[in-house]
Coordinates of C-alpha atoms in Angstrom, one line a residue:
Chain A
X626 CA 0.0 0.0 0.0
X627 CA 2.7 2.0 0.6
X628 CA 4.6 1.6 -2.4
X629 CA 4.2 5.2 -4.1
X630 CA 6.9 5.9 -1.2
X631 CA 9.8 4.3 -2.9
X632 CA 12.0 5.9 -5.0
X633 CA 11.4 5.9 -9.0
X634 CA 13.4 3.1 -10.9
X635 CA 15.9 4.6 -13.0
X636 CA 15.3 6.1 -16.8
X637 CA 16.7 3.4 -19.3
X638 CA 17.9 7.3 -20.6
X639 CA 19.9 7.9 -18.2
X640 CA 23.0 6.0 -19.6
X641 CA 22.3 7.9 -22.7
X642 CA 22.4 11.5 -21.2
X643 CA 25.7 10.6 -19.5
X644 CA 27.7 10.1 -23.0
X645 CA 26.5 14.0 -23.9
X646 CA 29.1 16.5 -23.8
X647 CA 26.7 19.3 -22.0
X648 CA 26.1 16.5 -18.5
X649 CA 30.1 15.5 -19.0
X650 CA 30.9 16.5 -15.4
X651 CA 27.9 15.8 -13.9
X652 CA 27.7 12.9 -11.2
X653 CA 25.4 10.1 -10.9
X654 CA 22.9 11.8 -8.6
X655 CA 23.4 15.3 -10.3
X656 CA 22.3 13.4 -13.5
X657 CA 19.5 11.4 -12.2
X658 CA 18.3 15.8 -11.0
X659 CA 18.9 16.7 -14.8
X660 CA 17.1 13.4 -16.4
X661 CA 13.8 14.0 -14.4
X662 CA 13.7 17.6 -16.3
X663 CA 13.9 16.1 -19.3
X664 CA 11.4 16.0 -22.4
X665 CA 12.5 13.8 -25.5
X666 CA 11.3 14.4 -28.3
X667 CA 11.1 12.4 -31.5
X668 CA 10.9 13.9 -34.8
X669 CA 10.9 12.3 -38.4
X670 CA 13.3 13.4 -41.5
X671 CA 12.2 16.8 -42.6
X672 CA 10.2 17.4 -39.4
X673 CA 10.8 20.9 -38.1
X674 CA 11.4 21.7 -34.5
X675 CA 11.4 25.3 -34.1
X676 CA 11.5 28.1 -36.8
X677 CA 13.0 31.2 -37.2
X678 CA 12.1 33.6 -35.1
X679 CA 9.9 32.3 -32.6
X680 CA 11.0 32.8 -29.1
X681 CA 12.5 30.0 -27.7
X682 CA 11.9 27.8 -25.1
X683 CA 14.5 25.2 -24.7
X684 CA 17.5 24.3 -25.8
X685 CA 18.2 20.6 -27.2
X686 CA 20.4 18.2 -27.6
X687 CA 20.4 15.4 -30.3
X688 CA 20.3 11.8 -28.4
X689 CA 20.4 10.3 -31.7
X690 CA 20.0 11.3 -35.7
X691 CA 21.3 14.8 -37.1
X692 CA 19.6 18.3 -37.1
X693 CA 20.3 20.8 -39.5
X694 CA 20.4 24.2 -39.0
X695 CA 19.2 26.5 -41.7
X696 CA 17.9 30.1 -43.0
X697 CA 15.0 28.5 -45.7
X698 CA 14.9 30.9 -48.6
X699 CA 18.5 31.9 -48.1
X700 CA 21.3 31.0 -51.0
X701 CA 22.3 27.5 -51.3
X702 CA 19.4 26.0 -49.1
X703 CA 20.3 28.3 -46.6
X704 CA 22.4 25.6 -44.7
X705 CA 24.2 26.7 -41.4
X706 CA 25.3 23.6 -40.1
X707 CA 24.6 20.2 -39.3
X708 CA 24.2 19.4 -35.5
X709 CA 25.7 15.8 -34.9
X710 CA 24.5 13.0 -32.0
X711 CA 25.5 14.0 -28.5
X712 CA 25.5 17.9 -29.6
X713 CA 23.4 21.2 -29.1
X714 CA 21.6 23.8 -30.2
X715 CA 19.0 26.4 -29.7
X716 CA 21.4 26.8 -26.1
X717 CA 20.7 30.7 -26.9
X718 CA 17.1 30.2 -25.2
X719 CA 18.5 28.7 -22.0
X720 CA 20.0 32.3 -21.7
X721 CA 17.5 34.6 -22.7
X722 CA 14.0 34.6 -24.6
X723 CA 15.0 36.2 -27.5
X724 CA 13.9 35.1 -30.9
X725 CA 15.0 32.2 -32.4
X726 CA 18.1 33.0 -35.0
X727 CA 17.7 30.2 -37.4
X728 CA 15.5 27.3 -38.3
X729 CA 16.2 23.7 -37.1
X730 CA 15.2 21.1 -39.3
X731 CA 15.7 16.9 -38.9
X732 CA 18.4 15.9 -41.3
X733 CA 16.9 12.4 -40.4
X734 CA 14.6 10.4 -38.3
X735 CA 16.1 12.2 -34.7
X736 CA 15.5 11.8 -31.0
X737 CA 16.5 14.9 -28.7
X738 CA 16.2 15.9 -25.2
X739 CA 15.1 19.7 -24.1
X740 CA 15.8 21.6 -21.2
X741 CA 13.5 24.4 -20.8
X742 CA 14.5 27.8 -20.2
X743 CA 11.7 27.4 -17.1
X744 CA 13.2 24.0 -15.7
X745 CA 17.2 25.5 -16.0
X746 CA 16.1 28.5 -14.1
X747 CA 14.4 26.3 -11.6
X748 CA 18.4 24.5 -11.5
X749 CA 20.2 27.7 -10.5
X750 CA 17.4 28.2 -7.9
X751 CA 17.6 24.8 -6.5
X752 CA 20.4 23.0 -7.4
X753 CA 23.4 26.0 -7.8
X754 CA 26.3 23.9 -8.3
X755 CA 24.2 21.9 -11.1
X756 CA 23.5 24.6 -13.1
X757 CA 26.8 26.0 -12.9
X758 CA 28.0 22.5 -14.8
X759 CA 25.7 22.8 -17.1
X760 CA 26.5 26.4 -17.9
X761 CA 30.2 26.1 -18.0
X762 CA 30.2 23.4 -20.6
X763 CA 27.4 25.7 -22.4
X764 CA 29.9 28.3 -22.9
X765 CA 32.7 26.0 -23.6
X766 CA 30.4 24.7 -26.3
X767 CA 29.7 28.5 -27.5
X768 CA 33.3 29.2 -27.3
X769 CA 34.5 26.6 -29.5
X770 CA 31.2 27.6 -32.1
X771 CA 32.5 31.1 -31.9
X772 CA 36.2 30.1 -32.3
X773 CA 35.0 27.6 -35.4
X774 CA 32.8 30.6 -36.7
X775 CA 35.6 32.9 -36.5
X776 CA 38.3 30.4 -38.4
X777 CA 35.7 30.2 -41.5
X778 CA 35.4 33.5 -41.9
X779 CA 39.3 34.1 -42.1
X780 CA 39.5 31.0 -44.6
X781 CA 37.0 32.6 -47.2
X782 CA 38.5 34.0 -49.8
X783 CA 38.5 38.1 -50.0
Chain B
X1498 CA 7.7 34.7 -24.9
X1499 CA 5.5 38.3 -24.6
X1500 CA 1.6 37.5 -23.8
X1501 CA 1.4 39.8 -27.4
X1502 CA 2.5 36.6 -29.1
X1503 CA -1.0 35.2 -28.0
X1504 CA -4.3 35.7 -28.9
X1505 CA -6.3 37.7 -26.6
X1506 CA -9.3 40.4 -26.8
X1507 CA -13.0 39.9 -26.1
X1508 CA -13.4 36.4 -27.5
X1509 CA -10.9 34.8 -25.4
X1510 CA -11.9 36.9 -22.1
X1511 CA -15.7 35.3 -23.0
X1512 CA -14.6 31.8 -23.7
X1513 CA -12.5 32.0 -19.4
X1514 CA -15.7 33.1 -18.2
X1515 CA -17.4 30.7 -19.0
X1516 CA -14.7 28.0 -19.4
X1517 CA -14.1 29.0 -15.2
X1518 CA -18.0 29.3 -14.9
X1519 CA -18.7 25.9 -15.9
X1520 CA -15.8 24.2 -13.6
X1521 CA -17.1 26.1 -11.1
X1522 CA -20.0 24.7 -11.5
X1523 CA -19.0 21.3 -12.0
X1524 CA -16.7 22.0 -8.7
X1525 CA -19.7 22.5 -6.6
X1526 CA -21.3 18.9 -7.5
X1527 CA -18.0 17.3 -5.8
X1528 CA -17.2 19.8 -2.8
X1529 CA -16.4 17.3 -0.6
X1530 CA -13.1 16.5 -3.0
X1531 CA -12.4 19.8 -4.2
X1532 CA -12.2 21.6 -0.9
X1533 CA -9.6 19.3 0.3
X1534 CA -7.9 19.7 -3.5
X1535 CA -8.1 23.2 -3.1
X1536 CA -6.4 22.8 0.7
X1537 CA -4.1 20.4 -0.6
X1538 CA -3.0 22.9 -3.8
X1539 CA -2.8 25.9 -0.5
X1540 CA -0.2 23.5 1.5
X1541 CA 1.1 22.7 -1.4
X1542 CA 2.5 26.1 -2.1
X1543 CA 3.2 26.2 2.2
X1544 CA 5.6 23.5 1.9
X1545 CA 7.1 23.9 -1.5
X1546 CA 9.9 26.3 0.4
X1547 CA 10.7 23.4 2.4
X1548 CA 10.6 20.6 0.1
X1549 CA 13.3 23.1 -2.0
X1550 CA 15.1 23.7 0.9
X1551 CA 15.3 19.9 1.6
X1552 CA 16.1 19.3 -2.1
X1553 CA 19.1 22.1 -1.5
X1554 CA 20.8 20.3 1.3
X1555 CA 20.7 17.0 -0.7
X1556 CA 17.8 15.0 0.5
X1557 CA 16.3 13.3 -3.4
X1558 CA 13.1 15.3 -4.0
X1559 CA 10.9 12.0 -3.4
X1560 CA 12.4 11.8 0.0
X1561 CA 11.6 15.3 0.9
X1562 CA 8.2 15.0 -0.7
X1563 CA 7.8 12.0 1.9
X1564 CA 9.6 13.8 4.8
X1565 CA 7.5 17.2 5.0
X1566 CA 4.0 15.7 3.8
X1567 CA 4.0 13.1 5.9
X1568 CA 5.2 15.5 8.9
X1569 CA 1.9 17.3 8.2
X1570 CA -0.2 14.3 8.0
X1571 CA 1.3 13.7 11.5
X1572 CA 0.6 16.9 12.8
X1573 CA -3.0 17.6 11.2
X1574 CA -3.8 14.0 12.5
X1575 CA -2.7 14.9 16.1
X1576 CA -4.6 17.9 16.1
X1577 CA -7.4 16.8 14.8
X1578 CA -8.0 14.1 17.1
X1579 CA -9.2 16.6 20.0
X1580 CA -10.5 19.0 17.7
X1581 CA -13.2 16.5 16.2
X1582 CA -15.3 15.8 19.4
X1583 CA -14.3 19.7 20.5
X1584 CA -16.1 21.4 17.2
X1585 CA -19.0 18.8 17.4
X1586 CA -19.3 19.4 21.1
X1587 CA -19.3 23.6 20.4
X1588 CA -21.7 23.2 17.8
X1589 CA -24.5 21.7 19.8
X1590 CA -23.4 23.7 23.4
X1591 CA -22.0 27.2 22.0
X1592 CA -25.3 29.2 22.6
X1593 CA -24.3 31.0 25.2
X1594 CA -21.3 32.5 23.8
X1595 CA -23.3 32.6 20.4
X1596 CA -25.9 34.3 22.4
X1597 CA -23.7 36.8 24.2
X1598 CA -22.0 38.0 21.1
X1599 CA -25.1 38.2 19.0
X1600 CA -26.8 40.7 21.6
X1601 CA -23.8 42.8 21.9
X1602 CA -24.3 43.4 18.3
X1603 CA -27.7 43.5 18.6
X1604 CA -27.4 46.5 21.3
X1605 CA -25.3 48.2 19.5
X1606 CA -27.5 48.2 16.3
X1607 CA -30.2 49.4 18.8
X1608 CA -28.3 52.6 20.3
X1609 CA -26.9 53.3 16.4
X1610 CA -30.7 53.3 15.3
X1611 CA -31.9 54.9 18.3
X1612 CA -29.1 57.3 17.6
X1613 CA -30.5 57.9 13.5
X1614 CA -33.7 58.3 15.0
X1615 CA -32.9 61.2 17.2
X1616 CA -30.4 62.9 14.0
X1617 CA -33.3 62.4 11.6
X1618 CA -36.9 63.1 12.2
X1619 CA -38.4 61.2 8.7
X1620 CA -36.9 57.9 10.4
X1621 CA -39.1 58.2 13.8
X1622 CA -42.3 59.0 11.8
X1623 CA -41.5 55.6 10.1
X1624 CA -40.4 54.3 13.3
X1625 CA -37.5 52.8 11.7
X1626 CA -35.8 52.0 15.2
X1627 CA -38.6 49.1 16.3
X1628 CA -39.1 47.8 13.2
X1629 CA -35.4 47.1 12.1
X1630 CA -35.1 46.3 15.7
X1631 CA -37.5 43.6 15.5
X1632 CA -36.6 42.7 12.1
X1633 CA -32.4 41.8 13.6
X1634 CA -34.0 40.4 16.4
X1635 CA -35.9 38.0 14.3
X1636 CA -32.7 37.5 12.2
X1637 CA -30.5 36.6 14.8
X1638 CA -33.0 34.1 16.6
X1639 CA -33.6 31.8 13.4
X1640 CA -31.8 32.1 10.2
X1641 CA -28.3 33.1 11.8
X1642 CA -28.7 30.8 15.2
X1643 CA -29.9 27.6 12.4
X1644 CA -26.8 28.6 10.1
X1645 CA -24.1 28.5 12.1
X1646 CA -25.0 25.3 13.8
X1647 CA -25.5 24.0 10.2
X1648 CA -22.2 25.4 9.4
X1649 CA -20.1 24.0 12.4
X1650 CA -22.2 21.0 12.4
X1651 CA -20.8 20.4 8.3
X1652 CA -16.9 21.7 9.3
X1653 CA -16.9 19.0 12.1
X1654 CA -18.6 16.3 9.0
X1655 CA -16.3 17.2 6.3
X1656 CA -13.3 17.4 9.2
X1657 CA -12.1 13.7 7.7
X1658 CA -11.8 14.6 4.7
X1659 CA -9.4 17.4 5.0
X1660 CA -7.1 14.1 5.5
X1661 CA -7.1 14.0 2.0
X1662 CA -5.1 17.7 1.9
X1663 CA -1.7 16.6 2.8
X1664 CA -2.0 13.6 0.8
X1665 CA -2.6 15.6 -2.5
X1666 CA 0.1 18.0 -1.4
X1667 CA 2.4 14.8 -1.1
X1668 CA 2.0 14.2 -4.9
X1669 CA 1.6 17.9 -5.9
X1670 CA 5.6 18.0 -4.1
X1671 CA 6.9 14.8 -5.3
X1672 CA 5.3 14.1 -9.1
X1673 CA 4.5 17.8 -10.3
X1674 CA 7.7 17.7 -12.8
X1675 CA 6.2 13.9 -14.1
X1676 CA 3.0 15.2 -14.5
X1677 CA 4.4 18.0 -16.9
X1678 CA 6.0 15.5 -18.4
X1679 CA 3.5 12.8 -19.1
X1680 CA 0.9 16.1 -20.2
X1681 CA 4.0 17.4 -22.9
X1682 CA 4.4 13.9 -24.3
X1683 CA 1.0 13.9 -25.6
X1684 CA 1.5 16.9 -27.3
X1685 CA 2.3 16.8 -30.5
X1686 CA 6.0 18.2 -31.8
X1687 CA 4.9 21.8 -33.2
X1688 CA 2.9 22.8 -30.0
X1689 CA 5.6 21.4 -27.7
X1690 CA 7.3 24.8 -26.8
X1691 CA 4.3 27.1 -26.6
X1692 CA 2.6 24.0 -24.2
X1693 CA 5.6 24.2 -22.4
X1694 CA 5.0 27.5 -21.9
X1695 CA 1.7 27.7 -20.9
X1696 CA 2.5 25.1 -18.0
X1697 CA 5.1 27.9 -16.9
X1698 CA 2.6 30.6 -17.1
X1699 CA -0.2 28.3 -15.3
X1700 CA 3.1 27.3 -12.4
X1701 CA 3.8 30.9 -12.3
X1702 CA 0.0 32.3 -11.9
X1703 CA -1.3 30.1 -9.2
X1704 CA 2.3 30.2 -7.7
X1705 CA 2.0 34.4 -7.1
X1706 CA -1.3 33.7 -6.0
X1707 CA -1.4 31.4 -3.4
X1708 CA 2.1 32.3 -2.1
X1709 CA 0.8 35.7 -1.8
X1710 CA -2.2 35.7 -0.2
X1711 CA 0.0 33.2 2.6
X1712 CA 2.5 35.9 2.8
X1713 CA -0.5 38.6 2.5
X1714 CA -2.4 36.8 5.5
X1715 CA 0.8 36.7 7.8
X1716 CA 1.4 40.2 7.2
X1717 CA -3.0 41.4 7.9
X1718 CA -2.4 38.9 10.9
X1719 CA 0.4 41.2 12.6
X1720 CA -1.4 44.8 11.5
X1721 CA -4.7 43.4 12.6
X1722 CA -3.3 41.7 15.4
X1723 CA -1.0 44.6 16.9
X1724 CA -3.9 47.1 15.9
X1725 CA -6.9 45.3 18.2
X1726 CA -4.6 45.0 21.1
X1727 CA -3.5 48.6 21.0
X1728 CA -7.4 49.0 20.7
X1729 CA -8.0 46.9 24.2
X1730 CA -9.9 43.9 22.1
X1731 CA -9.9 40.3 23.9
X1732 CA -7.6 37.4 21.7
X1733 CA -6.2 40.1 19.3
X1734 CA -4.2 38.2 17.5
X1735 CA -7.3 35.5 17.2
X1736 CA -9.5 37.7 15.7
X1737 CA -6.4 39.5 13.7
X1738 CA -6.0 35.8 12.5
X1739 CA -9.4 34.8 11.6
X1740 CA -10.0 38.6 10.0
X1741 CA -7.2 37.7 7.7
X1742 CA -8.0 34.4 6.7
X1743 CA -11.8 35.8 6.0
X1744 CA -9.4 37.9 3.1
X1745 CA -9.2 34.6 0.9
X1746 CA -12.9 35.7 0.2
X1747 CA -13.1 38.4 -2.4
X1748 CA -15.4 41.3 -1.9
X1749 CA -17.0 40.0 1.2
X1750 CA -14.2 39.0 3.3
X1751 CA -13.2 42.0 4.5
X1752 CA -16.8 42.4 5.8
X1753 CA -17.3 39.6 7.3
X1754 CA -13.7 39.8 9.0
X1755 CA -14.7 43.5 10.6
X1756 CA -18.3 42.2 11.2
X1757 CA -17.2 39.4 13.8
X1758 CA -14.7 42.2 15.2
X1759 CA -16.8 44.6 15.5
X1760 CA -19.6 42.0 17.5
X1761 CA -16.6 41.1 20.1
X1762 CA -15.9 45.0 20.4
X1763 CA -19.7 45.5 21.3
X1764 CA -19.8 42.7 23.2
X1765 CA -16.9 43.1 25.3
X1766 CA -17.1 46.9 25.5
X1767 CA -20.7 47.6 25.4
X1768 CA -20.8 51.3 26.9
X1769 CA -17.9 52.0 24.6
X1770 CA -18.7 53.2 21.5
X1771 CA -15.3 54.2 20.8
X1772 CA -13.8 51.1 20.5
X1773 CA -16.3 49.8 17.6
X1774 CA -15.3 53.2 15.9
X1775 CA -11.9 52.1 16.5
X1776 CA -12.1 48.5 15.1
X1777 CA -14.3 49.8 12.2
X1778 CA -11.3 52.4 11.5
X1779 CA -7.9 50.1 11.9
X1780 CA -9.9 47.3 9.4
X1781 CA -10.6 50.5 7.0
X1782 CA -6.7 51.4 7.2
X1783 CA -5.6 47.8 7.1
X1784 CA -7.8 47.6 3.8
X1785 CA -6.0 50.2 2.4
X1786 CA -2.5 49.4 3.4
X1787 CA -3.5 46.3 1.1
X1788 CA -4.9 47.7 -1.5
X1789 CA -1.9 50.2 -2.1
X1790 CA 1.1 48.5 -0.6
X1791 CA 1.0 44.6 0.7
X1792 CA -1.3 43.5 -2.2
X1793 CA 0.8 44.7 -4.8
X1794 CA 3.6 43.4 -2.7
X1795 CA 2.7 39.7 -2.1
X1796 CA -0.4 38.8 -4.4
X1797 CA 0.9 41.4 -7.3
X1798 CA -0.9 41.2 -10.8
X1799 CA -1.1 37.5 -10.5
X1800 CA -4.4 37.3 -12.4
X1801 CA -3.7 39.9 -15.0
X1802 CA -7.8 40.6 -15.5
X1803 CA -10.0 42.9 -15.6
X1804 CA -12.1 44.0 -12.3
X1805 CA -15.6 43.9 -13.8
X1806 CA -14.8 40.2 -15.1
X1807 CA -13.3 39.5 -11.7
X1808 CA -16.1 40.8 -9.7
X1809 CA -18.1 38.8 -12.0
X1810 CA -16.8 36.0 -11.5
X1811 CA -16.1 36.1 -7.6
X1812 CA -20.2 36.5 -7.2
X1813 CA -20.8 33.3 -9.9
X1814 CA -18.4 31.3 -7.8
X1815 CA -20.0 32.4 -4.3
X1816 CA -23.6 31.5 -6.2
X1817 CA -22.8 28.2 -7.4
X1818 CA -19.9 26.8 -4.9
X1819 CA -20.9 28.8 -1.3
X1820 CA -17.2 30.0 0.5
X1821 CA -15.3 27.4 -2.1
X1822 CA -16.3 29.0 -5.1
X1823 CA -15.6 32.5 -4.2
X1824 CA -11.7 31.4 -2.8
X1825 CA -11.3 29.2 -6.1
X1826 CA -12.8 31.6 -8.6
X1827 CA -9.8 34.2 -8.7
X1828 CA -7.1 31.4 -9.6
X1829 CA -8.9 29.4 -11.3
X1830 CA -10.2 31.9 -13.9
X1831 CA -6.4 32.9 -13.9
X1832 CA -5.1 29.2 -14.9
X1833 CA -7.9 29.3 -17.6
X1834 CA -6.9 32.8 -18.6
X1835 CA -3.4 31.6 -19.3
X1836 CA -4.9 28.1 -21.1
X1837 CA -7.5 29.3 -23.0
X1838 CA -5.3 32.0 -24.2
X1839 CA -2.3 29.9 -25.0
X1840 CA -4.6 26.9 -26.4
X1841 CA -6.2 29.8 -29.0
X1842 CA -2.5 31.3 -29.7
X1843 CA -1.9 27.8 -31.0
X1844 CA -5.2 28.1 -32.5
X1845 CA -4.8 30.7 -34.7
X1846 CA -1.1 30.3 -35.3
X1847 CA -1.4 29.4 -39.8
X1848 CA 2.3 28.6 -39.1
X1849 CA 1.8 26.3 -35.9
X1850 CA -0.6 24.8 -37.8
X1851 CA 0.6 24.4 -41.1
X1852 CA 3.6 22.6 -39.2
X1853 CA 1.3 20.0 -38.1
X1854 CA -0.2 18.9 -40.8
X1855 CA 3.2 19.0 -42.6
X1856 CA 4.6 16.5 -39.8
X1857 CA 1.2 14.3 -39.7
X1858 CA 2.1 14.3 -43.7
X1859 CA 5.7 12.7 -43.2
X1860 CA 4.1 9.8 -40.8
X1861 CA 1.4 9.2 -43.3
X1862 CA 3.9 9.0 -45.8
X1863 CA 6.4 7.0 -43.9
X1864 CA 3.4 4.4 -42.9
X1865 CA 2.1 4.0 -46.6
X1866 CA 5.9 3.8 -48.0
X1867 CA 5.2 0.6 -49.2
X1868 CA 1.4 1.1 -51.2
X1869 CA 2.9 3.1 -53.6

């Protein structure tokens, strides 16, 4: 009768999220906190997730499949890049609300996790020294974008 | 994501109203379960600061869920043991003290009349003194005397049942983020982030709410309180107490709360008339300290709508659901405010929409791959 007492077996997920590069230095029990705010998501080839210029909510990362980024109606398809397994984007949201810079399309049949801009804020309130993790490998992540970013635009041509 | 984003004007204002008016109705055919829901959604927000600061020191959140709701269970259970057979036993042998109070509000009606009477010259030639005289008196010996038994005689029935509060409040603590969860998984892929943030708007509404009318009581406690004893009143901080619970109820709280002060001040001081002056003036300045500083301080804008749909809707929920409906009618019609005008947002969204049917059009395909 009293079984709703015991603790919640863990999410078959869980060994999933652990492999991401975003939860990297998170332990066991700080990942079990971060999988139980977790929505996954499937979407189909094509599929889109968000578009352009809608204020975001979440940021996600791609537990399996690719994502591609892209303007539609821009030169050559518009294509920004192509977000790989165990990456992120839309991380811009977790920050602030602003709109959406890009759309985000599935390159293929794609699973991915969201955090919501709600549920992270919730982390810094509650759990500090998780949300710190999680946004010091966010701006490692947008350090090494920025630093790729920058590296292209020297290569092109003048 | 600004509220502009969503749809809003007349229509959607129409469709709460009667969206809240029809669960308020519905509400009042199970009272017995929703007035422990709406106790249980009330400790909920209590305890939520010390589940979080359970969570903090590293207790799991199911543990601290268990810990604090079953520490109230305890408690309530404890208390409630004595106070069963005590509000059964005050029901059926309070008339004395029922009796006492009602006649020192029943003099003082008499000397105000008595007092109109003397001021005004058209009220004697109508003798308006002995006939509202005889109509309180009349008042106060049936309808009143059969209501409050009835009342107290229900409070100590439905007493069980409040059992049930700390037991919702247990899952409302512990499964809150699942429940989000399980609602958002249901929802298909181009709705996700604006449901998502309609759960955050519905969290954040009834959160300001009910967190600030506990913060808002506390604070009418201590003015009311300290004001009464500076006034000479018996059990100050009693009546301060019960004067600010009686502000959950919209519009006629704050009567009602200066009503049953204003009968102890008769009663206890009945050649005074000073000190019923003196109640009726601190509850007057305690109402407006609320209205211009704690109010906007602890409640806020949490139900961003507009008074003459909120008085509206305070009076349907008193009509249909008694003291219930008019506590539940403000945050529920706020909940509904922030679903019905996400729901239509996604509505009328061409894009949102279009989306849809585009990703019901990949399954299809996918599904029928192998017809063509």
């Amino acid at each position: 009768m009293l079984g709703f007492l015991k603790g919640r077996p863990e999410h078959p997920r869980l060994s999933q999220i652990r492999q991401l590069h975003l939860f990297a230095t998170l332990g066991p029990r700080e990942l079990r906190v971060v999988d139980g705010l977790l929505h996954e998501r499937r979407y189909l080839e094509d599929e889109v997730i968000f578009d352009e210029g809608e204020e975001g909510q979440a940021l996600y990362v791609v537990l399996s499949g690719r994502v591609l980024i892209c303007r539609p109606g821009a030169p050559d398809g518009g294509r920004i890049a192509e977000i790989p397994a165990g990456a992120l984007f839309g991380e811009l949201a977790l920050l602030e609300g602003t709109p959406r810079t890009a759309q985000a399309r599935a390159a293929e049949d794609c699973a991915v996790a969201a955090l919501t801009r709600a549920d992270f804020s919730g982390l810094v309130e509650t759990h500090g020294a998780i949300a710190s993790k999680i946004a010091l490998q966010l701006a490692r992540d947008l350090g090494r974008k920025l630093v790729a970013r920058h590296l292209t635009l020297e290569m092109r041509p003048q | 994501m600004k509220d502009s984003a969503f749809a809003s004007g007349p229509l959607v204002g129409l469709v709460t109203i009667v969206v809240t008016s029809l669960l308020l109705v519905a509400s009042a055919k199970a009272l017995w379960l929703v007035v422990p829901l709406l106790f249980g959604i009330i400790l909920y927000y209590m305890l939520y600061p010390i589940v979080h600061r359970l969570v903090l020191s590293g207790v799991s959140r199911d543990a601290a869920a268990a810990i604090v709701a079953g520490s109230v269970t305890i408690l309530a259970v404890a208390v409630m043991v004595p106070l069963l057979p005590w509000l059964a036993a005050q029901s059926v042998g309070s008339e004395e003290t029922f009796y006492r109070y009602l006649e020192g509000g029943r003099v003082l009606i008499d000397r105000t009349l008595a007092g109109l009477e003397k001021q005004f010259a058209f009220l004697a030639k109508m003798d308006f003194h002995a006939e509202m005289s005889k109509r309180a008196a009349e008042f106060g010996d049936t309808a009143l005397q059969k209501k409050i038994a009835e009342t107290l005689l229900a409070a100590a029935v439905s007493l069980p049942t409040m059992l049930l509060a700390p037991f919702f409040a247990f899952f409302f603590l512990r499964d809150g983020q699942v429940f989000k969860q399980l609602v958002t998984r249901g929802v298909p892929n181009a709705f996700f982030e604006r449901t998502i943030y309609m759960f955050d708007r519905v969290d954040a509404t009834t959160r300001a709410y009910f967190q600030g009318q506990l913060k808002l009581t506390a604070i009418d406690t201590l003015f009311l309180g300290v004001g009464l004893w500076l006034i000479g009143l018996p059990g100050a901080f009693g009546i301060g107490l019960v004067a600010a619970l009686f502000e959950w109820i919209p519009v006629v709280g704050t009567i009602a709360g200066a009503g049953l002060a204003v009968l102890i001040a008769a009663t206890a001081f009945p050649n005074d008339p000073w000190v019923v002056y003196a109640t009726v003036g601190l509850f007057a300045l305690v109402r407006t300290l609320d209205n211009f500083f704690f109010i906007p301080l602890t409640v806020g804008r949490s139900i961003q709508m507009h008074p003459l749909p909120t008085v509206l809707m305070v009076f349907i929920g008193g009509a249909v659901a008694g003291i219930p409906g008019l506590i539940l009618a403000l945050p529920l019609m706020g909940v509904v405010s922030a679903i019905v005008g996400t729901v239509s947002g996604i509505v009328l969204d061409p894009r949102l929409r279009a989306r849809n049917r585009w990703a019901k059009e990949l399954l299809q395909r996918r599904v029928t791959a192998d017809f063509r």
